[in-house]
Coordinates of C-alpha atoms and ligand atoms in Angstrom, one line a residue:
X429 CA 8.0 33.3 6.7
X430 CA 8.7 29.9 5.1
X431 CA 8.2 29.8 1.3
X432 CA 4.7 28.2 0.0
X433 CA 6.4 24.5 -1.1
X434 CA 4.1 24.2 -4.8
X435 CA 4.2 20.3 -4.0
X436 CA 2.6 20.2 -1.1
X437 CA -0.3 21.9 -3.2
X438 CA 0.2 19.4 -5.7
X439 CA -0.4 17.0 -3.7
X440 CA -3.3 18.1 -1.8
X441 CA -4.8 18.8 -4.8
X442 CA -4.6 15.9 -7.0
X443 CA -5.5 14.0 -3.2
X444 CA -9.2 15.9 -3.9
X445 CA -9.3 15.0 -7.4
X446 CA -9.5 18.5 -8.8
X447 CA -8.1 20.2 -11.6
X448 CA -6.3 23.6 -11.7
X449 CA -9.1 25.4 -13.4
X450 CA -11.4 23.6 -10.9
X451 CA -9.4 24.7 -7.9
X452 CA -9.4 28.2 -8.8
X453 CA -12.8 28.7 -9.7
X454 CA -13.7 27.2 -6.2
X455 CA -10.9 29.2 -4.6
X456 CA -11.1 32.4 -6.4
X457 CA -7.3 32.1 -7.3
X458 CA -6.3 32.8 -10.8
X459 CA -5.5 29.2 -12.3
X460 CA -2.2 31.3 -13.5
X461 CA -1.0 31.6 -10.1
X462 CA -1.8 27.9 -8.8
X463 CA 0.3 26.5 -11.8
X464 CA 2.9 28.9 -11.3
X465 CA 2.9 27.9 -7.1
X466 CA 2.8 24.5 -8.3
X467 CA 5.5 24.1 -10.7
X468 CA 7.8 26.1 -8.6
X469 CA 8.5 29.1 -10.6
X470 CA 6.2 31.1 -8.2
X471 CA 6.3 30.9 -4.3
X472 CA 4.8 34.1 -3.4
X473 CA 1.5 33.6 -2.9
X474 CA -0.8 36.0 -0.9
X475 CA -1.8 35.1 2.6
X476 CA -5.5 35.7 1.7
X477 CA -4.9 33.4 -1.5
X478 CA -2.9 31.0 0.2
X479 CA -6.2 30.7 2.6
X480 CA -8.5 30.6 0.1
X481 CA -6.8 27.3 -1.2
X482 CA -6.3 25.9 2.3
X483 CA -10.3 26.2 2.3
X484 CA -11.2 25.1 -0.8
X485 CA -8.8 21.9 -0.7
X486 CA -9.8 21.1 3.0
X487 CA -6.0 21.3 5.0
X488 CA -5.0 23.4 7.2
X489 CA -3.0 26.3 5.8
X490 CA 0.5 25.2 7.2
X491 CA 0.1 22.2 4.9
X492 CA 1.6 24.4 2.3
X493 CA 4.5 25.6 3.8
X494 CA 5.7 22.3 4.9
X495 CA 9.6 21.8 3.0
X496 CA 8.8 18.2 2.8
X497 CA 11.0 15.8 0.1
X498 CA 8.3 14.4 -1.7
X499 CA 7.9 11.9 -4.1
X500 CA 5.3 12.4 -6.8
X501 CA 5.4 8.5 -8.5
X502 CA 5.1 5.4 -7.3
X503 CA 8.6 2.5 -7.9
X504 CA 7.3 2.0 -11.2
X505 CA 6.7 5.3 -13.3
X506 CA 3.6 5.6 -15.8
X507 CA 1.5 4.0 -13.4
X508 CA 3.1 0.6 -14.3
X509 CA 2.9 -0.4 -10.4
X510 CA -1.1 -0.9 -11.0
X511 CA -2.0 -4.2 -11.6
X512 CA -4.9 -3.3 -13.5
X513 CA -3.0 0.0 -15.1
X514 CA -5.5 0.0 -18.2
X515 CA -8.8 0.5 -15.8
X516 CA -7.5 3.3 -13.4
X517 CA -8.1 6.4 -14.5
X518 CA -5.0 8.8 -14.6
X519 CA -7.1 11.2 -11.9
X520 CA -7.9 8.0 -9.8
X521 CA -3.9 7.0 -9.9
X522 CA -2.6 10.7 -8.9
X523 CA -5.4 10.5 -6.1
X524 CA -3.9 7.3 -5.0
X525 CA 0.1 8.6 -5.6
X526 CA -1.0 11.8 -3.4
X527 CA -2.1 9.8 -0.9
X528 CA 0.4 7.6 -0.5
X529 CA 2.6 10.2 0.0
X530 CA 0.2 12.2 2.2
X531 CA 1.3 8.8 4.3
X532 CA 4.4 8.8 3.9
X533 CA 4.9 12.6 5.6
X534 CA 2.7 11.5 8.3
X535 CA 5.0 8.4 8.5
X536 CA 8.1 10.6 8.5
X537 CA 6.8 12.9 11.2
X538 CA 6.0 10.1 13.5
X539 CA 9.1 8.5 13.4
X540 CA 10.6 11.4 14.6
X541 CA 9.7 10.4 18.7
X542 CA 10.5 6.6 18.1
X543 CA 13.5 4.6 17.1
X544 CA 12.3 2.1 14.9
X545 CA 14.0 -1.3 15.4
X546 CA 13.6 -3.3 12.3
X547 CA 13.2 -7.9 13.3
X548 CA 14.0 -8.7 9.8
X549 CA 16.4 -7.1 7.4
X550 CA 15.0 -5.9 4.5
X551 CA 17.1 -7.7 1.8
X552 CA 17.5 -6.5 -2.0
X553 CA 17.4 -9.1 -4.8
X554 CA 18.1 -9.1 -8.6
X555 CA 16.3 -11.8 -10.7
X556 CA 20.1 -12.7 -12.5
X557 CA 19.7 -12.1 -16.8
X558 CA 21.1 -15.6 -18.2
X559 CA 22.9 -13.7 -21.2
X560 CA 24.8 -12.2 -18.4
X561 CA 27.8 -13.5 -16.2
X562 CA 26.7 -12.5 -12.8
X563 CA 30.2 -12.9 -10.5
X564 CA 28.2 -14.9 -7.8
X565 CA 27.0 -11.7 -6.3
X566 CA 25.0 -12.5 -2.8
X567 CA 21.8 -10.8 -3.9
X568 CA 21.9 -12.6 -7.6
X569 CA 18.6 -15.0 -7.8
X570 CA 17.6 -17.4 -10.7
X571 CA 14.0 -16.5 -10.2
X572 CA 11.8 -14.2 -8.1
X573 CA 10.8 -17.9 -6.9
X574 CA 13.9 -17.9 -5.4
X575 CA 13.8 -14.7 -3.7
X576 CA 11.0 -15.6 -1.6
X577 CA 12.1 -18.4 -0.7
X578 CA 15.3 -16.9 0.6
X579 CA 12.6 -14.0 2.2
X580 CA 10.9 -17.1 3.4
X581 CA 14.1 -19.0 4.8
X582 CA 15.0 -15.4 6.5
X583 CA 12.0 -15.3 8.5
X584 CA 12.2 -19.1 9.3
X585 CA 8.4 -20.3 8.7
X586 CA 9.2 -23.1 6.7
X587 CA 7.0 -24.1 3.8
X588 CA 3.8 -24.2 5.3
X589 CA 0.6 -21.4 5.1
X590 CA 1.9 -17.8 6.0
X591 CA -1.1 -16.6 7.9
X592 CA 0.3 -13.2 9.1
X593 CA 1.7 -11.9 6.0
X594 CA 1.5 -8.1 7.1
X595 CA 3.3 -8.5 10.4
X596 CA 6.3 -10.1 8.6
X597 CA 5.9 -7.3 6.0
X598 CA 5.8 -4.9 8.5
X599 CA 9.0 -6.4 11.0
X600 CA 11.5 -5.6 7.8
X601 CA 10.5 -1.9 8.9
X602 CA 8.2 -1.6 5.7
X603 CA 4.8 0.6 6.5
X604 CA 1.5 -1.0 5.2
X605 CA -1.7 0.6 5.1
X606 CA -4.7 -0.1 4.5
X607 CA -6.3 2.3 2.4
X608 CA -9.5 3.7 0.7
X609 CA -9.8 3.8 -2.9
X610 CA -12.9 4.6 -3.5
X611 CA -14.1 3.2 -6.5
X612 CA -11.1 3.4 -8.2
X613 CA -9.8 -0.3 -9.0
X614 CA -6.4 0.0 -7.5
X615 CA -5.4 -3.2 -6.2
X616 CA -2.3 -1.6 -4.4
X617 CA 1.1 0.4 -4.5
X618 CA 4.6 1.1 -3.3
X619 CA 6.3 4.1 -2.9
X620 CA 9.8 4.6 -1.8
X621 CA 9.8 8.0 0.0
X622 CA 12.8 9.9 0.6
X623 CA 14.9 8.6 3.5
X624 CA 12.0 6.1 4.6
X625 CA 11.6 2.5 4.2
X626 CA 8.8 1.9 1.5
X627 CA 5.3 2.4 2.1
X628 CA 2.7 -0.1 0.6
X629 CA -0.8 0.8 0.3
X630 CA -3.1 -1.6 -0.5
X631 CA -6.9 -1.3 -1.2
X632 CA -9.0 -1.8 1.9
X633 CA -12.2 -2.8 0.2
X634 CA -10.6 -5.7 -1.4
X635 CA -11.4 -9.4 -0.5
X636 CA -8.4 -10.3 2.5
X637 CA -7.2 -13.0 0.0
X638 CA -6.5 -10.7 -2.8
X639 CA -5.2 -8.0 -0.1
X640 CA -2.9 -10.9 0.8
X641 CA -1.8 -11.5 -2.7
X642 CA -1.2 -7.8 -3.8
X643 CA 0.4 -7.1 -0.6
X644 CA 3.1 -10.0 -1.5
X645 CA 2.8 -8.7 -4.6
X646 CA 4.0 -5.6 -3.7
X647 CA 6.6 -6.8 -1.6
X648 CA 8.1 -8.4 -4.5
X649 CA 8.3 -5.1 -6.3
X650 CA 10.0 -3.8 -2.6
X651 CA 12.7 -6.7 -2.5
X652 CA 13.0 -7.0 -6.4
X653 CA 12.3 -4.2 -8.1
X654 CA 14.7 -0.5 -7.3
X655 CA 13.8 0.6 -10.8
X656 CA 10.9 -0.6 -13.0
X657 CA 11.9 -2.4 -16.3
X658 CA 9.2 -5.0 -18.4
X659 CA 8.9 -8.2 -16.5
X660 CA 8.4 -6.4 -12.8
X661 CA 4.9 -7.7 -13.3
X662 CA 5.2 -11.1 -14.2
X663 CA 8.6 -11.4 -11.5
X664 CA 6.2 -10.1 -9.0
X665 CA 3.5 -12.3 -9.5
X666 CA 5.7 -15.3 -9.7
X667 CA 7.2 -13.8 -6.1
X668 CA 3.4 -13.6 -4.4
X669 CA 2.8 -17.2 -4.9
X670 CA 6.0 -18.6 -3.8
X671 CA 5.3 -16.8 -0.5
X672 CA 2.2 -17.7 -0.2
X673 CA 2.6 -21.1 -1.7
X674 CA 5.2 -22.3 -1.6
X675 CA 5.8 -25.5 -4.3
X676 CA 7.4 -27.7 -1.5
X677 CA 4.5 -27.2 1.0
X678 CA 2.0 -26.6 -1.2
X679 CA 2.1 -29.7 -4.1
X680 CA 1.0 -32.5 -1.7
X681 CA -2.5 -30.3 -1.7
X682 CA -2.9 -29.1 -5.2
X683 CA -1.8 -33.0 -6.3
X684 CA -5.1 -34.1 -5.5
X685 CA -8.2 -34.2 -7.6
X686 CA -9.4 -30.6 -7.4
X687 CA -13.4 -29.4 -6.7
X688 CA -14.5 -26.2 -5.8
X689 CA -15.4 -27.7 -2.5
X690 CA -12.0 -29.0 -2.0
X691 CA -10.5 -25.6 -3.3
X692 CA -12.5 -23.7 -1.1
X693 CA -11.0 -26.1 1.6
X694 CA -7.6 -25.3 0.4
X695 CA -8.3 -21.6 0.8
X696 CA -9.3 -21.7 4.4
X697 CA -6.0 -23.4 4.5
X698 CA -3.8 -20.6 3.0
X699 CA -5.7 -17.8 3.1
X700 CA -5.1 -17.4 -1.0
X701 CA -8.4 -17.2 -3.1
X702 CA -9.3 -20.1 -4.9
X703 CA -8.6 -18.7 -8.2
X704 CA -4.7 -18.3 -6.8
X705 CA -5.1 -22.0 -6.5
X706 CA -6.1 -23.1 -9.6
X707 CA -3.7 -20.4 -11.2
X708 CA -0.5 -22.1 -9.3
X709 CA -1.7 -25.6 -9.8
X710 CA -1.7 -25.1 -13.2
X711 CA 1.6 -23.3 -13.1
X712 CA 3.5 -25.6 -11.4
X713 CA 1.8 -28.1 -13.8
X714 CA -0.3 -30.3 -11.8
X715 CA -3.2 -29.9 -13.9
X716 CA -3.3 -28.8 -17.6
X717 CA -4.7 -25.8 -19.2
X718 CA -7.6 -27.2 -19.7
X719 CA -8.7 -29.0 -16.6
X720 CA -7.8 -25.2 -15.1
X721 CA -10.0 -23.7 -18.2
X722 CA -12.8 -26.4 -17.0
X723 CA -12.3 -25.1 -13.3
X724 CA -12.7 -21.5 -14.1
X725 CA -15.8 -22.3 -16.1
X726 CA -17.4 -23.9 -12.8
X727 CA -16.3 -20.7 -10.8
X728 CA -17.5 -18.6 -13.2
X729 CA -21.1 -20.5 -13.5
X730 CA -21.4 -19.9 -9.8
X731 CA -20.9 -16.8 -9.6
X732 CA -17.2 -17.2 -8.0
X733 CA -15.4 -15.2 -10.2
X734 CA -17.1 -12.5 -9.1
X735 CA -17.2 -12.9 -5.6
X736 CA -16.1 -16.6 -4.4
X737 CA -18.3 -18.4 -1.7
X738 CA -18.8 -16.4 2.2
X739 CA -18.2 -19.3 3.8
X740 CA -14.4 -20.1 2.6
X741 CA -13.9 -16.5 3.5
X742 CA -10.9 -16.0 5.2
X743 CA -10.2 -12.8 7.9
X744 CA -8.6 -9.9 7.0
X745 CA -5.1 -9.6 8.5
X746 CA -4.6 -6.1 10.4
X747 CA -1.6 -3.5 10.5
X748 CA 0.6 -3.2 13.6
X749 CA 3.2 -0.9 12.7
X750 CA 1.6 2.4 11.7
X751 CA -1.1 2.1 15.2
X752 CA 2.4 1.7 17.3
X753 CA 3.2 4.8 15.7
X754 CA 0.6 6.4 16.6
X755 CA -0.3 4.7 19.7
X756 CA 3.2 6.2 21.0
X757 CA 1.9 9.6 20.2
X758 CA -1.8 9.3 21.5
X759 CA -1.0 7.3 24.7
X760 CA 2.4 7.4 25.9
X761 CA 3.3 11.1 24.8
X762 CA -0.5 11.9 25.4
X763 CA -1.0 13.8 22.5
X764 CA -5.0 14.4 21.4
X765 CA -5.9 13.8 18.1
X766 CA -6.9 17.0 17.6
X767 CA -3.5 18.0 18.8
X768 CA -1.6 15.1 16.7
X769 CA -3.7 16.1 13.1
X770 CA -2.5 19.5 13.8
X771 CA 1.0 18.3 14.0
X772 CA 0.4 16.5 10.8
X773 CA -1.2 20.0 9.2
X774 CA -3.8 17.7 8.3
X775 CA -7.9 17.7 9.8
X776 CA -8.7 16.1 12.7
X777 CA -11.3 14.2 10.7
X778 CA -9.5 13.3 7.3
X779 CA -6.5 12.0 9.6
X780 CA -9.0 9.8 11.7
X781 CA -10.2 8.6 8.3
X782 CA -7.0 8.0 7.4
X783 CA -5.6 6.0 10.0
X784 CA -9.6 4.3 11.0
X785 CA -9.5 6.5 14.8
X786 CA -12.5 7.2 16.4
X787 CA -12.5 11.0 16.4
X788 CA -15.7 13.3 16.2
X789 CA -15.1 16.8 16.4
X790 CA -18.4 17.0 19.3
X791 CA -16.8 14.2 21.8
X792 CA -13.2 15.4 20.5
X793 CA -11.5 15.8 24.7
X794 CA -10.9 19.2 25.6
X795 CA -7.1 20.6 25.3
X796 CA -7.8 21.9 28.4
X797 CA -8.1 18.7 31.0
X798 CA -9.6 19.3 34.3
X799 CA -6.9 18.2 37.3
X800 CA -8.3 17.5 40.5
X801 CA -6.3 19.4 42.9
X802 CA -5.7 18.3 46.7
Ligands
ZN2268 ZN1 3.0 -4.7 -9.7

């Protein structure tokens, strides 16, 4: 019998919000034994409390006896990956952290029946300290400006809109998902899981210009960012408008006079939110603080800084990689959902959820199919 693995319940706990005292009075397991389980200094658990958990928390019991590597924390320890750290609850980030790495074992599993051939090469860059001599190293950039646009001269689109961020994402081998929240205001996050590629997650509810923005966002934490340290933020931000727009191709636009109306033209040009526009004009100083104070004030009478106009709405981009994945396993290896959750010790209906499949337990197919015999 495999030993119970105390981070596997970790994970599924913190995934349904619960707290150890809250978990045992629902499972009827002392709260002494889950925190012993947990922290690894206990790994004999009953059967019948082992089941009683598996209940309570909603996964199948084999969940718990899965030797996984996991990684509890997100690139950037403390929760410093959040772009809005100070509103997100500490139970809403280890929600988010467990399910990003809920992903990133489903991930792992998958990629066990394919060979993953990456288009792009997922290159590492280090925003260069001034104070210090850097020998000409390959990787050494001035700016996270100029990491993307050495990302951007990689994957040869020139300096014009970059409409299909998450397919270029993706062809450097990175997994994005689009997940659910809830009502926690996560924007997005990266985790780099053991002996995977990283794995961004990025909030599903979210407008698709800001998904756009935190997922190059993120990607700037992926390409610049192996260990957190004090300007990650600002290098990342500075990274996410380069690549989505870019000074050379995008000053001709933002040199002109700007309205809302002729913003919200902009937008449906590059698919960034008008509020990224008047943010980058300013930064790349083609308007002063305070004609972009005056231009906030007119978004914000409107009503735009809330939610900026339907019709400059732009469409949501969608995820390839991850429904390859699975397509693999649900067409060309035939596998059932049913039969693939199983595989991922996960229920049939969270792992639908999870990966937006139409699964209902009362259409699920039958294992058994019926063959037609001559
Ligand atoms: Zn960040």
């Amino acid at each position: 019998m495999k030993q119970l693995n105390g981070e596997m319940l970790l994970l599924a706990r913190k995934k349904r919000r619960m707290t150890q005292s809250e978990l045992a009075d629902a499972s009827g397991v002392a709260q002494a034994k889950i925190s012993r389980v947990e922290n690894g200094t206990k790994s004999d658990l009953s059967f019948e409390d082992a089941s009683a958990l598996a209940v309570s928390l909603e996964f199948p019991i084999g969940f718990f006896y899965e030797q996984e590597p996991l990684y509890r924390r997100p690139i950037s320890v403390h929760g410093a990956a959040f772009r809005k750290k100070s509103a997100v609850s500490v139970k809403d980030q280890d929600a988010a952290i467990a399910s990003a790495n809920h992903y990133a074992l489903q991930v792992r599993r998958l990629l066990q029946a394919v060979d993953l051939d990456s288009q792009y090469l997922l290159p590492q860059f280090e925003v260069a300290d001034p104070r210090v001599a850097v020998d000409g190293e390959a990787n050494s950039v001035d700016s996270a400006a100029e990491a993307a646009r050495r990302i951007r001269a990689g994957w040869q689109t020139g300096d014009g809109p970059l409409i299909n961020l998450v397919r270029y994402v993706e062809a450097c081998g990175v997994v994005v998902v689009f997940s659910d929240f809830g009502a926690a205001a996560i924007d997005g996050l990266t985790l780099r899981p053991a002996g995977l590629k990283p794995i961004i997650l990025l909030n599903r509810n979210r407008p698709a210009d800001r998904i756009r923005f935190s997922l190059a966002h993120e990607f700037g934490h992926v390409v610049l960012h192996p260990y957190p340290y004090e300007e990650m933020e600002k290098e990342a931000n500075e990274f996410a408008a380069e690549l989505l727009m870019p000074k050379s191709g995008v000053a001709a636009d933002l040199k002109r006079p700007l309205s809302l109306a002729y913003l919200g033209k902009l937008k449906l040009k590059w698919h960034t939110a008008m509020s990224a526009l008047i943010f980058r004009a300013k930064s790349l100083g083609f308007i002063n603080p305070d004609q972009a104070t005056i231009l906030f004030k007119q978004m914000s009478k409107c009503g735009y800084r809330m939610r900026e106009p339907e019709e400059f709405d732009v469409p949501h981009e969608k995820t390839k990689l991850i429904s390859d994945l699975l397509d693999v396993h649900l067409k060309d290896l035939g596998y059932t959902i049913q039969e693939l959750s199983d595989a991922m010790r996960t229920n049939a209906d969270e792992f639908s959820l999870m990966h937006n499949l139409d699964f209902s337990p009362s259409v699920a197919r039958p294992k058994l199919r019926v063959v037609a015999s001559n």
